Short mmCIF file of C-alpha atoms and ligand atoms in Angstrom, two decimals:
data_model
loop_
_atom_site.label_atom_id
_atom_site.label_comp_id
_atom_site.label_asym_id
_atom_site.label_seq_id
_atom_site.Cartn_x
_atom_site.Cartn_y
_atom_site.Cartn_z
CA UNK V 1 13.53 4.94 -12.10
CA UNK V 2 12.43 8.35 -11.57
CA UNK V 3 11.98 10.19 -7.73
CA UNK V 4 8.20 11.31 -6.58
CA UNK V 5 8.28 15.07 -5.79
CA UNK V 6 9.42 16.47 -2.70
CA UNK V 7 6.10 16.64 -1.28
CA UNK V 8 5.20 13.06 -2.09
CA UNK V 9 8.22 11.93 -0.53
CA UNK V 10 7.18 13.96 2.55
CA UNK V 11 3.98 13.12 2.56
CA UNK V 12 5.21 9.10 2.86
CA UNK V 13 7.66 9.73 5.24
CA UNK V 14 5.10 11.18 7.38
CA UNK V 15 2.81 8.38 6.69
CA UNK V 16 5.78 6.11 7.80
CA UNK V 17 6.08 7.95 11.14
CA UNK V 18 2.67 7.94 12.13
CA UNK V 19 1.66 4.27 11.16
CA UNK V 20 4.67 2.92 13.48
CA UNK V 21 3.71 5.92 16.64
CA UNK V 22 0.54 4.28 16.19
CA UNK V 23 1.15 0.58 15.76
CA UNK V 24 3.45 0.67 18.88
CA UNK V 25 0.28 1.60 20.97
CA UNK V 26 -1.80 -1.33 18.92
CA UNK V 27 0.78 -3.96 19.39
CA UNK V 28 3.82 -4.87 21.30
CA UNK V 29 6.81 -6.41 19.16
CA UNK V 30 5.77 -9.32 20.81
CA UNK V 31 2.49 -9.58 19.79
CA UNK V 32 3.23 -8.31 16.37
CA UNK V 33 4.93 -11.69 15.52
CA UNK V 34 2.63 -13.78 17.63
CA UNK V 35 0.07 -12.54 15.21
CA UNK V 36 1.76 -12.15 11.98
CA UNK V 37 2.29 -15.64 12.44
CA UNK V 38 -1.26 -16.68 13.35
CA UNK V 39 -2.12 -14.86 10.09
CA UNK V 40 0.75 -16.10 8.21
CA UNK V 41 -0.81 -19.83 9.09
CA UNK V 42 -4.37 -18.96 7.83
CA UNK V 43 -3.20 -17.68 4.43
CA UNK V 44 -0.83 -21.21 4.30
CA UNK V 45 -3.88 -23.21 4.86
CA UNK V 46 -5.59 -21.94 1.96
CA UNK V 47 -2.90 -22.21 -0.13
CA UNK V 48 -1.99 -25.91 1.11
CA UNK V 49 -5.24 -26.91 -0.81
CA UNK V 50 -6.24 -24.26 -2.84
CA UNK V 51 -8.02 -26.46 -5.31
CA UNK V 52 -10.44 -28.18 -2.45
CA UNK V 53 -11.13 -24.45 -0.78
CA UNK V 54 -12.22 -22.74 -4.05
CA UNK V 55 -14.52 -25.69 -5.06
CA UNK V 56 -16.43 -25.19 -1.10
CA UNK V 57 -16.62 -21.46 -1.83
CA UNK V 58 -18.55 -22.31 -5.12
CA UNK V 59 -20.62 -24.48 -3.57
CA UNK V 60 -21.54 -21.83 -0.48
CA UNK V 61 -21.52 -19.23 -2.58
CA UNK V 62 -23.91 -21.06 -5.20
CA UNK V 63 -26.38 -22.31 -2.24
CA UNK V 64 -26.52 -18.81 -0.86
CA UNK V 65 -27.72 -17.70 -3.94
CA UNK V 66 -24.75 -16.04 -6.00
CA UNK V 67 -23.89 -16.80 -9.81
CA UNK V 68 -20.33 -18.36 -9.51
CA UNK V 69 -17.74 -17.97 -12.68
CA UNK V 70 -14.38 -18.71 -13.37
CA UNK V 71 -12.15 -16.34 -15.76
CA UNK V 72 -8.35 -17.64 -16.89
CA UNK V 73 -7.07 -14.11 -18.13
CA UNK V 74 -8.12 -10.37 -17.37
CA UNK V 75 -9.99 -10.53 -20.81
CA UNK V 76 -11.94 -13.23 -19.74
CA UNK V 77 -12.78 -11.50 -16.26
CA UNK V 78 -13.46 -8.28 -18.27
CA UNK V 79 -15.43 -10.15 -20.93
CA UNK V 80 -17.85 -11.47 -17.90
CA UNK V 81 -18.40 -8.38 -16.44
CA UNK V 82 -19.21 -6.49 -19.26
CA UNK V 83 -21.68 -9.30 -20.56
CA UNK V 84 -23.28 -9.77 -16.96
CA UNK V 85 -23.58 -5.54 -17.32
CA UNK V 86 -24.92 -6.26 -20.85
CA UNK V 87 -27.43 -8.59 -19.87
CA UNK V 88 -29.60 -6.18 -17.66
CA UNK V 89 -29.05 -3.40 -19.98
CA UNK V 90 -26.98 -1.40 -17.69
CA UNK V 91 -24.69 1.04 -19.19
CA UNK V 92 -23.31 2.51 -15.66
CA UNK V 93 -21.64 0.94 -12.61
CA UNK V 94 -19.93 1.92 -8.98
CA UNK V 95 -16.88 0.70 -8.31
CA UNK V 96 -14.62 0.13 -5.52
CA UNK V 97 -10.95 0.63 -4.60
CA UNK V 98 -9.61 -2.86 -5.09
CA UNK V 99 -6.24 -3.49 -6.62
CA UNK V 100 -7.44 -6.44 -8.58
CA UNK V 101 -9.84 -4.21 -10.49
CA UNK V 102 -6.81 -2.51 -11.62
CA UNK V 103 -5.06 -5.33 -12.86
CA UNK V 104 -7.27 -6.58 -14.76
CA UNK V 105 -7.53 -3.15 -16.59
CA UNK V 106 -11.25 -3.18 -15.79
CA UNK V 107 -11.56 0.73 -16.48
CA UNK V 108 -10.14 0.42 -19.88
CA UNK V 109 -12.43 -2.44 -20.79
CA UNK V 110 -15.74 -0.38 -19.37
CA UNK V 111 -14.51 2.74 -21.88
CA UNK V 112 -14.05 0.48 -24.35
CA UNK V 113 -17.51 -0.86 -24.08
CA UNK V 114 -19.28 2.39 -23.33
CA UNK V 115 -20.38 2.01 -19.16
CA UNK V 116 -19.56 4.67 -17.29
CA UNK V 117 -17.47 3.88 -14.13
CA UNK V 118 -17.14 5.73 -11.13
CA UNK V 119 -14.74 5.59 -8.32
CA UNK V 120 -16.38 5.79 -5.17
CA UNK V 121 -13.58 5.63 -2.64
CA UNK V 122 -13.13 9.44 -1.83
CA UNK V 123 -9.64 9.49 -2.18
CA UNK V 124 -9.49 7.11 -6.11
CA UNK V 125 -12.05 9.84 -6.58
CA UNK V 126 -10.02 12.73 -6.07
CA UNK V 127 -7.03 10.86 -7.95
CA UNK V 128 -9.78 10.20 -10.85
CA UNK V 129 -10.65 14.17 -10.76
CA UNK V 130 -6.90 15.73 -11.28
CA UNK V 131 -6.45 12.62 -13.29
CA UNK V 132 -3.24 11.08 -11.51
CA UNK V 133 -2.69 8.19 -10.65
CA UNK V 134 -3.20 6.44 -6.95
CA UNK V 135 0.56 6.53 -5.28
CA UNK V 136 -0.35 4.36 -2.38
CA UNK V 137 -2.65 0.96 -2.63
CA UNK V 138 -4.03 2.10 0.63
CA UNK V 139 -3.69 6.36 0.81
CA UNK V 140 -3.98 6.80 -3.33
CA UNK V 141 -4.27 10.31 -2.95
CA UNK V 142 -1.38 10.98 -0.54
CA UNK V 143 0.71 13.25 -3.32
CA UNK V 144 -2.47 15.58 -4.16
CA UNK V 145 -2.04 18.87 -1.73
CA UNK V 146 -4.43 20.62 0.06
CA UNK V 147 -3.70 23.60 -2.57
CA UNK V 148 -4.40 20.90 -5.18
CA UNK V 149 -7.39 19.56 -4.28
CA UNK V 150 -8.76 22.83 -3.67
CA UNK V 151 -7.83 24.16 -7.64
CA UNK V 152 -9.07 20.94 -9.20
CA UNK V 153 -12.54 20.94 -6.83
CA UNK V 154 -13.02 24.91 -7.87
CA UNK V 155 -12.06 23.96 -11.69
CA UNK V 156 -13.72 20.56 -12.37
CA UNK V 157 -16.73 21.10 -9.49
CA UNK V 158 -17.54 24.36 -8.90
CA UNK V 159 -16.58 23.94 -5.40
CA UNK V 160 -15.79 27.82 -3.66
CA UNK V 161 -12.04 28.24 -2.97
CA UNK V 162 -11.17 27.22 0.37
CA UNK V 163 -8.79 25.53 2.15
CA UNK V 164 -10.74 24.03 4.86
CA UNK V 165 -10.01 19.92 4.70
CA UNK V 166 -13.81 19.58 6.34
CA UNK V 167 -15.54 21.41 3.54
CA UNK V 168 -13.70 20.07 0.66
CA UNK V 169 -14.53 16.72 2.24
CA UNK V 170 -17.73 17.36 2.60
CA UNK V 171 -18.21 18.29 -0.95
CA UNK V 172 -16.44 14.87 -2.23
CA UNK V 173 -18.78 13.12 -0.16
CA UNK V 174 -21.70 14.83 -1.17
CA UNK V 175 -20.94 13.73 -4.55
CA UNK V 176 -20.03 9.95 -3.77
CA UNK V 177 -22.77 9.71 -1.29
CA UNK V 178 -25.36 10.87 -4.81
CA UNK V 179 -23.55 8.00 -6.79
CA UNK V 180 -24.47 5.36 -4.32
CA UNK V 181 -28.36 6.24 -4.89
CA UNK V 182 -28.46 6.79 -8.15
CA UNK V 183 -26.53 3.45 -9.56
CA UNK V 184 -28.04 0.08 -9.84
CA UNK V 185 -24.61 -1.97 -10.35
CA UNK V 186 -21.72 -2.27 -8.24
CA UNK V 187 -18.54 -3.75 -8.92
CA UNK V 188 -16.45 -5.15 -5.99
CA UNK V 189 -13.01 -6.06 -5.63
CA UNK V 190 -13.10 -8.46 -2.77
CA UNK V 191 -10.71 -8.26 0.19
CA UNK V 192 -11.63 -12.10 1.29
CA UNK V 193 -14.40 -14.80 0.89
CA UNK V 194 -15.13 -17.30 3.19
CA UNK V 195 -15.08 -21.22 1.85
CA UNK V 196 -17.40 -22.50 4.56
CA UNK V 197 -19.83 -19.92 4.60
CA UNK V 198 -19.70 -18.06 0.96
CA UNK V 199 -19.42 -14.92 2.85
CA UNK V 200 -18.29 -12.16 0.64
CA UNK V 201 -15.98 -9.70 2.52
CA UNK V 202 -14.62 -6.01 1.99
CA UNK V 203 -12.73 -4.10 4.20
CA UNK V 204 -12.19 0.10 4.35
CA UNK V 205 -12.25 3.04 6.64
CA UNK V 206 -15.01 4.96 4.83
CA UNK V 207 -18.18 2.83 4.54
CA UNK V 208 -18.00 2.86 0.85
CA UNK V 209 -18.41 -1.18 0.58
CA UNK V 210 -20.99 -1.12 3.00
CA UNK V 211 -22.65 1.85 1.53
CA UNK V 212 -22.44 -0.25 -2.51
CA UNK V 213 -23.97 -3.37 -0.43
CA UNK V 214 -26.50 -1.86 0.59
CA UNK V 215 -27.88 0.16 -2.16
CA UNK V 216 -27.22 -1.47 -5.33
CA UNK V 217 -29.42 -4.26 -6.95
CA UNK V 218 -26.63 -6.03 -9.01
CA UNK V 219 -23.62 -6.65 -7.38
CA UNK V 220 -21.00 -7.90 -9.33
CA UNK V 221 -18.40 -9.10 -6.80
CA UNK V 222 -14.53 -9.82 -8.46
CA UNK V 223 -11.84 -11.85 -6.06
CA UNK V 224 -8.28 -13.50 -7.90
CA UNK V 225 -7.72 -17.35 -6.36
CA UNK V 226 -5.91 -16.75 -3.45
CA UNK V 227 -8.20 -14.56 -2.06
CA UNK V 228 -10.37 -17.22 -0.64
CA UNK V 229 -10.23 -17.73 3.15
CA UNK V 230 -11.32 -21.63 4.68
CA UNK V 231 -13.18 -20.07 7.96
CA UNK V 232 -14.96 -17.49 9.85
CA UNK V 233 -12.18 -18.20 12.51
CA UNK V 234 -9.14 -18.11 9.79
CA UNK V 235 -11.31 -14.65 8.82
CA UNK V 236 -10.98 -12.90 11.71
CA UNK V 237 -7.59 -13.71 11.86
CA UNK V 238 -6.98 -11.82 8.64
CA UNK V 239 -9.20 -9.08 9.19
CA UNK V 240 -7.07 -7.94 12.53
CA UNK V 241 -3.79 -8.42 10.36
CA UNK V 242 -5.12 -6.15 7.34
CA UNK V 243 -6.32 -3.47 9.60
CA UNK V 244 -3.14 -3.46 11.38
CA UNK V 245 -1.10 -3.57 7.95
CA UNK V 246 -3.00 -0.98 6.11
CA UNK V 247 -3.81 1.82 8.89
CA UNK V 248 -2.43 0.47 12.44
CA UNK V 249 -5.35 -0.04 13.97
CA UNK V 250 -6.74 -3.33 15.85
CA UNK V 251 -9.50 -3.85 13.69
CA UNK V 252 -10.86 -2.24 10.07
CA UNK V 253 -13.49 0.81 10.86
CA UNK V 254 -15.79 -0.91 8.00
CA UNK V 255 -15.99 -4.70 7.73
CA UNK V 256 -18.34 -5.35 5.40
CA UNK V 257 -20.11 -8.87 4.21
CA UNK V 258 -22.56 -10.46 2.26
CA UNK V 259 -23.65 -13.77 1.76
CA UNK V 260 -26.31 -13.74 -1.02
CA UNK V 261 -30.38 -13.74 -2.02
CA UNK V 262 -31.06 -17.36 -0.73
CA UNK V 263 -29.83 -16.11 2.59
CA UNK V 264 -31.13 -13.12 2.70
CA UNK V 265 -34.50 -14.10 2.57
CA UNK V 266 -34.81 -12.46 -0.97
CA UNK V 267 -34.32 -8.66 0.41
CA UNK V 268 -30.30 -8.23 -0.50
CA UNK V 269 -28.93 -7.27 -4.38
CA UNK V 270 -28.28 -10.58 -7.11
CA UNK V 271 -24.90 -11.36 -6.83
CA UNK V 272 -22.36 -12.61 -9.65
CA UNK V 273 -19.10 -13.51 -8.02
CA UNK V 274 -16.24 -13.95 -10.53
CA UNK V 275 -13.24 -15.72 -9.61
CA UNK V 276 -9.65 -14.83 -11.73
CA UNK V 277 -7.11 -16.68 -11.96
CA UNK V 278 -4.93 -14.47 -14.33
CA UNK V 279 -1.37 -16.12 -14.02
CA UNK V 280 -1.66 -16.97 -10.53
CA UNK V 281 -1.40 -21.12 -10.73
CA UNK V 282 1.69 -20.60 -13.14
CA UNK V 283 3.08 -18.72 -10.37
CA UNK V 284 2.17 -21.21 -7.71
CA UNK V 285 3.91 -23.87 -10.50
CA UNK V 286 6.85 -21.79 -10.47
CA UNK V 287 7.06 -21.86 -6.54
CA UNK V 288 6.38 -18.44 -5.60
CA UNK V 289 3.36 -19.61 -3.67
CA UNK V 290 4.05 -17.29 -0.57
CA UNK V 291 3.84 -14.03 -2.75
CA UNK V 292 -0.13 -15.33 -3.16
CA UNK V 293 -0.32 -15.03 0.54
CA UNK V 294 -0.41 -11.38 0.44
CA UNK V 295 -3.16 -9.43 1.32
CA UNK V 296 -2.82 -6.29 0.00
CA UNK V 297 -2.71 -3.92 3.10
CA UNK V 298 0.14 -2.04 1.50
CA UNK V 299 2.33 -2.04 4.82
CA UNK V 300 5.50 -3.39 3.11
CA UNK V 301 4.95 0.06 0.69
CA UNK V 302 5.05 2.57 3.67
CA UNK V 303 8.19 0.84 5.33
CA UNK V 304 10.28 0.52 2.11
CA UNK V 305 12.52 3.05 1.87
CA UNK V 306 12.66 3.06 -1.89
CA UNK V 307 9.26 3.10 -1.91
CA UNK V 308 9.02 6.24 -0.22
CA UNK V 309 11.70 8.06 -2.46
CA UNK V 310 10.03 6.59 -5.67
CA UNK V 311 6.20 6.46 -4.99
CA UNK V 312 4.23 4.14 -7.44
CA UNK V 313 5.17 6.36 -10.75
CA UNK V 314 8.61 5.37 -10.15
CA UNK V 315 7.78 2.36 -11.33
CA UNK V 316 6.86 3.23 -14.50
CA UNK V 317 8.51 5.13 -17.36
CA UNK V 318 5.07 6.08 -18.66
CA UNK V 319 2.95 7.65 -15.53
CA UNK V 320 -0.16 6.53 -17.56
CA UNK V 321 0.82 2.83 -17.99
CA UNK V 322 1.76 2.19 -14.30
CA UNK V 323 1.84 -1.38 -13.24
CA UNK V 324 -0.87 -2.85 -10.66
CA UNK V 325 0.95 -3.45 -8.00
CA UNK V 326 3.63 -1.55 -6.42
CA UNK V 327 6.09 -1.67 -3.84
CA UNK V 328 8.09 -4.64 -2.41
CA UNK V 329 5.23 -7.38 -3.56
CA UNK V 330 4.52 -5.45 -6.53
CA UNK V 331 7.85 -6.22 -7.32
CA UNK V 332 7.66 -10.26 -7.06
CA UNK V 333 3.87 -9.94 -8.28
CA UNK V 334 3.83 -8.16 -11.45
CA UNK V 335 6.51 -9.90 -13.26
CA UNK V 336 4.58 -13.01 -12.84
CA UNK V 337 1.02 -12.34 -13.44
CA UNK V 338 1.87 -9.79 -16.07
CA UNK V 339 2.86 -10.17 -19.75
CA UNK V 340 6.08 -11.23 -19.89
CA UNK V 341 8.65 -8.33 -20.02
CA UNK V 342 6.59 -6.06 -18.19
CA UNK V 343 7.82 -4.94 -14.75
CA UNK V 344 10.69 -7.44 -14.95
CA UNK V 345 13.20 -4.73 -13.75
CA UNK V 346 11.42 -3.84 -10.64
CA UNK V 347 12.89 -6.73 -8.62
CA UNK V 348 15.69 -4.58 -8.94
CA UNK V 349 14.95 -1.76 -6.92
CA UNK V 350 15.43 -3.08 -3.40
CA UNK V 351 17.88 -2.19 -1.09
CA UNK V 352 17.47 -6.00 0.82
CA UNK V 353 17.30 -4.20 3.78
CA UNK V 354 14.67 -6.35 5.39
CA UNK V 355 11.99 -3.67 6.28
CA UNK V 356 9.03 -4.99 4.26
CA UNK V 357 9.70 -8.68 6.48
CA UNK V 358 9.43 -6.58 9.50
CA UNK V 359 5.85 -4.83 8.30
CA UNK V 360 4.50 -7.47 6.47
CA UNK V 361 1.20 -9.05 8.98
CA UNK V 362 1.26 -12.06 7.18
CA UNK V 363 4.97 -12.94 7.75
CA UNK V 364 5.90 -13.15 4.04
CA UNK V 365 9.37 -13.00 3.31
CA UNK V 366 10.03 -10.62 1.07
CA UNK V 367 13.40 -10.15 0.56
CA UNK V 368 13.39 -13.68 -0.53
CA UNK V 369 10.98 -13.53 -2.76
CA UNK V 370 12.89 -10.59 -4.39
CA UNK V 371 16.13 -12.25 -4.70
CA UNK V 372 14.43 -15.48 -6.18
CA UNK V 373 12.51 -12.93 -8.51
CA UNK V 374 16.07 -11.56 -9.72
CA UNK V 375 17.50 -15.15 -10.41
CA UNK V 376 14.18 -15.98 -12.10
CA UNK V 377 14.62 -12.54 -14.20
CA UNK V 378 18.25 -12.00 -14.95
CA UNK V 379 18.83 -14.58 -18.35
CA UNK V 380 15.95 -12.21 -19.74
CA UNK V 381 17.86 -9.07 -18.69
CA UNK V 382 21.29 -10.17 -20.13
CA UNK V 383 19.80 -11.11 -23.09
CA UNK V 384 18.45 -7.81 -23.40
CA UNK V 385 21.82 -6.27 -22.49
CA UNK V 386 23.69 -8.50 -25.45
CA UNK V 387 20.94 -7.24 -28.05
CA UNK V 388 21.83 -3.72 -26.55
CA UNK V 389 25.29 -4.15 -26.64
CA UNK V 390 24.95 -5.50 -30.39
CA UNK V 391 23.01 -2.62 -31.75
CA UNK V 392 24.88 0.35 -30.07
CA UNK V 393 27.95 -2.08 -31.99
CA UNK V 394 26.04 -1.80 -35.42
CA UNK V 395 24.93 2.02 -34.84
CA UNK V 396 28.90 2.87 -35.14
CA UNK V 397 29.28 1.03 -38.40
CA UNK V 398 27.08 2.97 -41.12
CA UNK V 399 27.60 0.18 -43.81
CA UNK V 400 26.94 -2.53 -41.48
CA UNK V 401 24.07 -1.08 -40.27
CA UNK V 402 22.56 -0.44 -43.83
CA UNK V 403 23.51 -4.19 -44.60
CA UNK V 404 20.88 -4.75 -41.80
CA UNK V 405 17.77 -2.59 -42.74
CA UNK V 406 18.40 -4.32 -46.13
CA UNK V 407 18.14 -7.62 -44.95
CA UNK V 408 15.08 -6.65 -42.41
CA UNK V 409 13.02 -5.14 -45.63
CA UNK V 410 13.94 -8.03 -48.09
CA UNK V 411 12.64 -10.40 -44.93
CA UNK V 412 9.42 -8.74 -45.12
S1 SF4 H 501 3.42 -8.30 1.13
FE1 SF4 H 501 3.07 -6.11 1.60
S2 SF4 H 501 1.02 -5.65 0.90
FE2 SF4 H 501 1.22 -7.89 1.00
S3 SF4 H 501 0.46 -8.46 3.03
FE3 SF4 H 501 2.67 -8.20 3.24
S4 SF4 H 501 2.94 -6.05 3.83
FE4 SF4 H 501 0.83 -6.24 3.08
#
């Protein structure tokens, strides 16, 4: 585990401050766990029949006028985008900020395959320019300084050194803002999508969503399982406990949705939706069907206080490698949906001091989850520890461990 730097830490413990000042004014305590509860119920009810809700959203989704597929692995949701890409000869795409589209390593894959991605989110963009990597699901560039910002814009944009936060905004936007005319395909991570209805739903404080619905002709929209919502009632529900999760606020400054070509009398971009499974009904097997309730809004992260000592890097040796999810969920989710033996220490690094519970607007309990996580995890980490223990034993004893790299070469 490695600490962020001082003005990361600083930067979160501000963060921390401000989100509770202004969630007191948003909600009382009382209403707080009146509606975590509410919200807690809607994501239950999806989950109860996951099966039933995902087969309505295909058919909504379908009769509105969207191509519907199913992908197993990352690969497979990769292997569908880049084909669907492939098919109209497109060789560049928008993107959103959407933690799924990290998971399933959909950057890589596009580099791989030649299509030039760009991050249209103005602070992934700014993460993308002094190539870092996002600290916060929701703030990803909350450990770049002003003094940063400014260097890397003059360096990598020609921007005019300055310190003023309006200009250098201005400039990012300028440049986003260019992006959103000039590209034909968009690729959304979905925040929610609505089984009775088929309505596709993103959520932000910038416009960006809005701004890719609206101007591109192909829009390739991405959602995992669990993302799927039964009703427009069950949706507003949700959309009051992300905005209140990710920035304190009563509702999101963007909401934006999209139902499809059939419904849109022809005028609106052809959609592909592509639903990903990627581990997630193993995990519901397993019984860790309330981590799929979460909803991403990253409010566990800003009230964990290991969090805000460690940032995301901290949970990751490599800073280039770092897992998808971070925080107290990232900690029950990435163990399960990725390979295993990846992340499978981070279930570790809680305190169980109960502060995620508290944040959380969909009521999950975290804690739990965490100590169920460490059960699930420890005969893999002892086993590790013996095969430690066992070489550090051979190391001491030349002959022994000669006897060894014999035996391991004749194997071969
Ligand atoms: S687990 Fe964390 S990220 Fe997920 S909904 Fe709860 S507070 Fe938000």
């Amino acid at each position: 585990m490695m600490l962020a730097e001082r003005h990361t830490r600083q930067a979160l413990e501000r963060l921390r401050e401000q989100t509770r000042e202004a969630g007191r004014h948003v909600r009382s305590e009382e209403t707080h766990e009146r509606e975590r509860r509410l919200a807690g119920e809607a994501r239950q009810r999806v989950l109860d029949d996951l099966a039933s809700h995902l087969q309505k959203l295909e058919q909504s989704a379908t009769a509105n006028g969207a191509r519907v597929h199913r992908a197993e692995t990352a690969q497979e949701a990769n292997r569908i985008i880049i084909a669907l890409m492939r098919e109209r000869g497109a060789f560049e795409a928008l993107r959103n900020r959407a933690p799924l589209l990290d998971e399933i390593a959909l950057d890589e894959a596009a580099a791989v395959n030649r299509i030039a991605l760009t991050r249209v989110h103005p602070g992934d963009f700014l993460v993308a320019l002094s190539e870092t990597t996002p600290q916060h699901p929701i703030w990803p560039a909350i450990h770049l300084r002003l003094a940063d910002v400014s260097e890397t814009m003059q360096a990598r944009l020609r921007v005019p050194a300055t310190f003023d936060v309006h200009i250098l905004d201005s400039h990012v936007r300028s440049r986003t803002r260019a992006a959103f005319f000039s590209a034909k395909t968009a690729i959304l991570g979905l925040q929610f999508a609505v089984a009775e209805s088929g309505a596709l739903v993103c959520l932000d404080n910038d416009g960006h969503n809005a701004n890719l619905m609206a101007q591109a002709e192909h829009l390739i929209c991405v959602m995992s399982i669990e993302q799927v919502v039964t009703s427009s009632a069950d949706l507003h529900i949700l959309i009051k406990a992300y905005a209140f999760g990710a920035w304190a606020a009563p509702m999101p400054a963007y909401t934006a949705q999209i139902l499809g070509p059939t419904r849109m009398e022809g005028r609106g971009p052809d959609i592909d939706l592509v639903i990903v499974d990627n581990n997630r009904t193993r995990a519901l097997a397993e019984g860790f069907e309330e981590a799929l309730r979460c909803i991403q809004c990253g409010a566990c992260h800003t009230a964990c206080p290991v969090f805000r000592q460690i940032a995301i890097s901290g949970y990751s040796p490599d800073p280039r490698r770092v897992p998808p999810y971070s925080g107290p969920i990232g900690a029950v989710l990435n163990p399960l949906l990725l390979r295993p033996g990846v992340a499978s220490e981070q279930p570790f690094l809680s305190t169980d001091c109960g502060a995620c519970n508290k944040a959380c607007p969909v009521d999950i309990d975290l804690t739990g989850l965490l100590q169920r996580q460490r059960v699930r995890l420890a005969p893999n980490i002892s086993r590790e520890r013996t095969l430690l223990w066992l070489w550090r034993r051979m190391l001491k004893r030349p002959r022994l461990f000669t006897r060894f790299l014999r035996a391991i070469a004749h194997l071969r």
